[in-house]
Tab-separated table of C-alpha atoms in Angstrom:
chain	number	residue	atom	x	y	z
A	1	UNK	CA	-11.695	11.798	-22.899
A	2	UNK	CA	-9.940	14.549	-20.942
A	3	UNK	CA	-6.959	16.829	-21.363
A	4	UNK	CA	-4.124	16.766	-18.875
A	5	UNK	CA	-5.396	20.066	-17.435
A	6	UNK	CA	-8.804	18.585	-16.700
A	7	UNK	CA	-7.218	15.535	-15.091
A	8	UNK	CA	-4.997	17.713	-12.914
A	9	UNK	CA	-8.017	19.556	-11.538
A	10	UNK	CA	-9.693	16.315	-10.479
A	11	UNK	CA	-8.029	15.390	-7.222
A	12	UNK	CA	-10.773	13.308	-5.562
A	13	UNK	CA	-9.676	10.297	-3.474
A	14	UNK	CA	-9.424	7.049	-5.371
A	15	UNK	CA	-10.554	3.501	-4.735
A	16	UNK	CA	-8.980	0.565	-6.550
A	17	UNK	CA	-11.410	-1.909	-8.175
A	18	UNK	CA	-9.740	-5.302	-8.315
A	19	UNK	CA	-6.160	-6.109	-7.458
A	20	UNK	CA	-3.007	-7.362	-9.164
A	21	UNK	CA	0.735	-7.596	-8.551
A	22	UNK	CA	1.032	-4.036	-9.906
A	23	UNK	CA	-1.204	-2.510	-7.250
A	24	UNK	CA	1.751	-1.447	-5.086
A	25	UNK	CA	3.182	0.529	-8.024
A	26	UNK	CA	-0.224	2.123	-8.598
A	27	UNK	CA	-0.381	3.062	-4.945
A	28	UNK	CA	3.095	4.631	-5.133
A	29	UNK	CA	2.043	6.680	-8.138
A	30	UNK	CA	-1.084	7.863	-6.343
A	31	UNK	CA	1.031	8.938	-3.334
A	32	UNK	CA	3.456	10.785	-5.637
A	33	UNK	CA	0.469	12.613	-7.098
A	34	UNK	CA	-0.798	13.510	-3.649
A	35	UNK	CA	-4.002	11.544	-4.144
A	36	UNK	CA	-5.532	9.868	-1.143
A	37	UNK	CA	-6.300	6.133	-1.487
A	38	UNK	CA	-9.507	4.952	0.208
A	39	UNK	CA	-8.771	1.272	-0.280
A	40	UNK	CA	-9.455	-1.751	-2.507
A	41	UNK	CA	-12.719	-3.332	-3.525
A	42	UNK	CA	-12.025	-6.935	-4.578
A	43	UNK	CA	-13.442	-10.163	-3.164
A	44	UNK	CA	-10.170	-11.910	-4.137
A	45	UNK	CA	-7.886	-9.359	-2.522
A	46	UNK	CA	-5.212	-10.806	-0.243
A	47	UNK	CA	-3.532	-8.189	1.973
A	48	UNK	CA	-0.682	-10.586	2.688
A	49	UNK	CA	0.134	-10.930	-1.030
A	50	UNK	CA	-0.320	-7.365	-2.300
A	51	UNK	CA	-0.048	-3.903	-0.807
A	52	UNK	CA	-0.580	-4.588	2.881
A	53	UNK	CA	-1.375	-0.980	3.879
A	54	UNK	CA	-4.473	-0.735	1.739
A	55	UNK	CA	-7.748	-1.595	3.537
A	56	UNK	CA	-10.539	-3.528	1.960
A	57	UNK	CA	-13.593	-1.563	0.927
A	58	UNK	CA	-17.078	-3.144	0.743
A	59	UNK	CA	-19.457	-2.860	-2.162
A	60	UNK	CA	-21.794	-0.876	0.106
A	61	UNK	CA	-19.013	1.690	0.746
A	62	UNK	CA	-18.276	1.898	-2.977
A	63	UNK	CA	-21.839	2.692	-3.861
A	64	UNK	CA	-22.294	5.078	-0.938
A	65	UNK	CA	-19.230	7.145	-1.946
A	66	UNK	CA	-19.416	6.999	-5.762
A	67	UNK	CA	-19.933	10.742	-5.992
A	68	UNK	CA	-16.967	11.449	-3.672
A	69	UNK	CA	-14.343	9.060	-5.050
A	70	UNK	CA	-12.783	8.161	-8.375
A	71	UNK	CA	-12.290	4.507	-9.249
A	72	UNK	CA	-9.330	2.823	-10.923
A	73	UNK	CA	-9.189	-0.791	-12.085
A	74	UNK	CA	-6.031	-2.485	-10.850
A	75	UNK	CA	-5.883	-5.496	-13.126
A	76	UNK	CA	-3.455	-5.214	-16.023
A	77	UNK	CA	-2.734	-8.478	-17.858
A	78	UNK	CA	0.724	-9.711	-18.748
A	79	UNK	CA	1.709	-12.021	-21.643
A	80	UNK	CA	1.786	-15.670	-20.710
A	81	UNK	CA	-0.210	-18.719	-21.574
A	82	UNK	CA	-3.422	-18.100	-23.531
A	83	UNK	CA	-5.448	-19.777	-20.763
A	84	UNK	CA	-3.899	-17.512	-18.128
A	85	UNK	CA	-4.442	-14.360	-20.204
A	86	UNK	CA	-8.061	-15.370	-20.921
A	87	UNK	CA	-8.672	-15.603	-17.158
A	88	UNK	CA	-7.067	-12.215	-16.467
A	89	UNK	CA	-8.954	-10.523	-19.315
A	90	UNK	CA	-12.258	-12.042	-18.217
A	91	UNK	CA	-11.737	-10.698	-14.663
A	92	UNK	CA	-10.656	-7.268	-15.931
A	93	UNK	CA	-13.710	-7.042	-18.190
A	94	UNK	CA	-15.961	-7.938	-15.264
A	95	UNK	CA	-14.423	-5.102	-13.202
A	96	UNK	CA	-15.118	-2.578	-15.972
A	97	UNK	CA	-18.656	-3.937	-16.258
A	98	UNK	CA	-19.082	-3.309	-12.524
A	99	UNK	CA	-17.951	0.306	-13.060
A	100	UNK	CA	-20.319	0.778	-15.996
A	101	UNK	CA	-23.234	-0.915	-14.258
A	102	UNK	CA	-23.004	1.426	-11.236
A	103	UNK	CA	-21.811	4.478	-13.228
A	104	UNK	CA	-18.727	4.971	-11.121
A	105	UNK	CA	-16.511	7.930	-12.020
A	106	UNK	CA	-13.146	6.802	-13.374
A	107	UNK	CA	-9.884	8.392	-12.296
A	108	UNK	CA	-6.388	8.520	-13.808
A	109	UNK	CA	-2.911	8.142	-12.348
A	110	UNK	CA	-0.313	10.256	-14.109
A	111	UNK	CA	3.022	10.424	-12.304
A	112	UNK	CA	4.110	14.038	-11.627
A	113	UNK	CA	7.391	13.467	-13.501
A	114	UNK	CA	5.583	12.407	-16.657
A	115	UNK	CA	5.184	15.009	-19.384
A	116	UNK	CA	1.862	14.978	-21.220
A	117	UNK	CA	0.990	17.448	-23.978
A	118	UNK	CA	-1.975	19.739	-23.428
A	119	UNK	CA	-3.126	18.700	-26.919
A	120	UNK	CA	-3.383	15.008	-26.086
A	121	UNK	CA	-6.549	13.294	-24.920
A	122	UNK	CA	-6.682	10.724	-22.095
A	123	UNK	CA	-9.586	8.382	-21.372
A	124	UNK	CA	-10.565	7.111	-17.914
A	125	UNK	CA	-8.601	4.516	-15.968
A	126	UNK	CA	-5.302	5.394	-17.670
A	127	UNK	CA	-2.002	5.075	-15.798
A	128	UNK	CA	1.149	6.870	-17.012
A	129	UNK	CA	4.387	6.070	-15.226
A	130	UNK	CA	7.312	8.212	-14.118
A	131	UNK	CA	9.435	10.102	-16.652
A	132	UNK	CA	7.292	9.098	-19.651
A	133	UNK	CA	6.625	11.628	-22.416
A	134	UNK	CA	3.339	11.877	-24.340
A	135	UNK	CA	3.579	14.302	-27.247
A	136	UNK	CA	0.767	16.311	-28.919
A	137	UNK	CA	-2.214	14.822	-30.720
A	138	UNK	CA	-1.975	11.512	-28.869
A	139	UNK	CA	-5.098	9.673	-27.713
A	140	UNK	CA	-4.868	7.055	-24.974
A	141	UNK	CA	-7.826	4.706	-24.582
A	142	UNK	CA	-9.641	3.518	-21.490
A	143	UNK	CA	-7.787	1.218	-19.124
A	144	UNK	CA	-4.390	1.580	-20.827
A	145	UNK	CA	-1.155	1.534	-18.801
A	146	UNK	CA	1.956	3.323	-20.077
A	147	UNK	CA	4.855	2.350	-17.830
A	148	UNK	CA	7.948	4.317	-16.789
A	149	UNK	CA	10.378	6.050	-19.243
A	150	UNK	CA	8.190	5.573	-22.373
A	151	UNK	CA	8.223	7.925	-25.315
A	152	UNK	CA	5.000	8.332	-27.302
A	153	UNK	CA	5.528	10.773	-30.130
A	154	UNK	CA	2.889	12.927	-31.864
A	155	UNK	CA	-0.163	11.589	-33.708
A	156	UNK	CA	-0.301	8.239	-31.935
A	157	UNK	CA	-3.611	6.515	-31.300
A	158	UNK	CA	-3.588	3.918	-28.488
A	159	UNK	CA	-6.867	2.091	-28.028
A	160	UNK	CA	-8.423	0.590	-24.876
A	161	UNK	CA	-6.791	-1.852	-22.433
A	162	UNK	CA	-3.272	-1.782	-23.792
A	163	UNK	CA	-0.018	-2.165	-21.833
A	164	UNK	CA	3.039	-0.175	-22.988
A	165	UNK	CA	5.933	-1.505	-20.977
A	166	UNK	CA	8.997	0.200	-19.514
A	167	UNK	CA	11.171	2.204	-21.965
A	168	UNK	CA	9.008	1.452	-25.015
A	169	UNK	CA	8.955	3.943	-27.873
A	170	UNK	CA	6.201	4.604	-30.385
A	171	UNK	CA	6.994	7.194	-33.087
A	172	UNK	CA	5.374	8.435	-36.276
A	173	UNK	CA	1.727	7.945	-37.134
A	174	UNK	CA	0.879	4.662	-35.365
A	175	UNK	CA	-2.345	3.044	-34.194
A	176	UNK	CA	-2.168	0.427	-31.428
A	177	UNK	CA	-5.496	-1.405	-31.237
A	178	UNK	CA	-7.207	-2.749	-28.103
A	179	UNK	CA	-5.795	-5.385	-25.737
A	180	UNK	CA	-2.271	-5.224	-27.147
A	181	UNK	CA	0.989	-5.519	-25.189
A	182	UNK	CA	4.211	-3.693	-26.134
A	183	UNK	CA	7.183	-5.286	-24.328
A	184	UNK	CA	10.017	-3.650	-22.422
A	185	UNK	CA	12.321	-1.532	-24.581
A	186	UNK	CA	10.427	-2.238	-27.836
A	187	UNK	CA	10.138	0.337	-30.596
A	188	UNK	CA	7.298	0.839	-33.093
A	189	UNK	CA	8.165	3.107	-36.008
A	190	UNK	CA	6.112	4.409	-38.933
A	191	UNK	CA	8.758	3.830	-41.588
A	192	UNK	CA	6.686	4.943	-44.613
A	193	UNK	CA	5.816	8.381	-43.333
A	194	UNK	CA	2.592	8.154	-45.380
A	195	UNK	CA	0.135	5.545	-44.190
A	196	UNK	CA	-0.397	4.815	-40.504
A	197	UNK	CA	1.340	1.766	-39.049
A	198	UNK	CA	-1.353	-0.366	-37.392
A	199	UNK	CA	-0.703	-2.816	-34.558
A	200	UNK	CA	-3.785	-5.048	-34.440
A	201	UNK	CA	-5.929	-6.184	-31.545
A	202	UNK	CA	-4.530	-8.627	-28.994
A	203	UNK	CA	-0.990	-8.337	-30.308
A	204	UNK	CA	1.940	-9.200	-28.066
A	205	UNK	CA	5.339	-7.687	-28.912
A	206	UNK	CA	8.169	-9.269	-26.958
A	207	UNK	CA	10.866	-7.136	-25.290
A	208	UNK	CA	13.410	-5.179	-27.344
A	209	UNK	CA	11.739	-5.757	-30.715
A	210	UNK	CA	11.739	-3.121	-33.496
A	211	UNK	CA	8.505	-3.069	-35.506
A	212	UNK	CA	8.232	-1.076	-38.722
A	213	UNK	CA	5.205	-2.668	-40.391
A	214	UNK	CA	1.554	-3.506	-39.732
A	215	UNK	CA	0.932	-6.410	-37.348
A	216	UNK	CA	-2.336	-8.354	-37.796
A	217	UNK	CA	-4.712	-9.197	-34.942
A	218	UNK	CA	-3.841	-12.048	-32.559
A	219	UNK	CA	-0.155	-12.074	-33.390
A	220	UNK	CA	2.985	-12.521	-31.291
A	221	UNK	CA	6.141	-10.747	-32.379
A	222	UNK	CA	8.622	-13.107	-30.821
A	223	UNK	CA	12.224	-12.848	-29.702
A	224	UNK	CA	13.229	-14.169	-33.137
A	225	UNK	CA	11.050	-11.476	-34.709
A	226	UNK	CA	8.752	-14.055	-36.258
A	227	UNK	CA	5.029	-13.474	-36.432
A	228	UNK	CA	3.250	-16.362	-34.786
A	229	UNK	CA	-0.548	-16.771	-34.639
A	230	UNK	CA	-2.045	-16.502	-31.217
A	231	UNK	CA	-5.641	-17.300	-30.325
A	232	UNK	CA	-7.279	-15.704	-27.253
């Protein structure tokens, strides 16, 4: 993991690995950071569907330039049917396996209007959106996306491959485990002030929910605030 100072000093060009409907937003963030985009490596990439200005990059180009570029996976899953999510997660995992197999250096995209404490630690392939605030002693795991206008208070531990949606708030001592999704405008609070609040793996919290207790793995916190089992 890196500090925000170490990330700021790493201004190598980036290449996106994979593609999704969020790739245009990632490209906008890269431009706002002044980071040059080399293109997209993805055999399924459709320039007519996604960000049309980004050229395709071949696997040969990726391997040739792996010491010159940073690489960011552009494949964040969204809640939907279990079958659809399983397909997205399988593809995303294959993209990270490609990075690991070829030992590609991973970049980060942190919008210049975001505020990140010098005492927080950020893993590779993390995206932090505009006007978000990350307080001290926060760890953000690999492949996690924190969208715009989020507030992550001190002593928060967010594991790998999570999505924290627009205007979400996490406060107190909270752990969010891997592959979890926090919906738009939702709030997670450590009510006890003693033990950590733990959001389990593969949890989906719907928009505008308030969570003040532990949530077990494979759970949906629905619009009616019921906890429903979900199998991935």
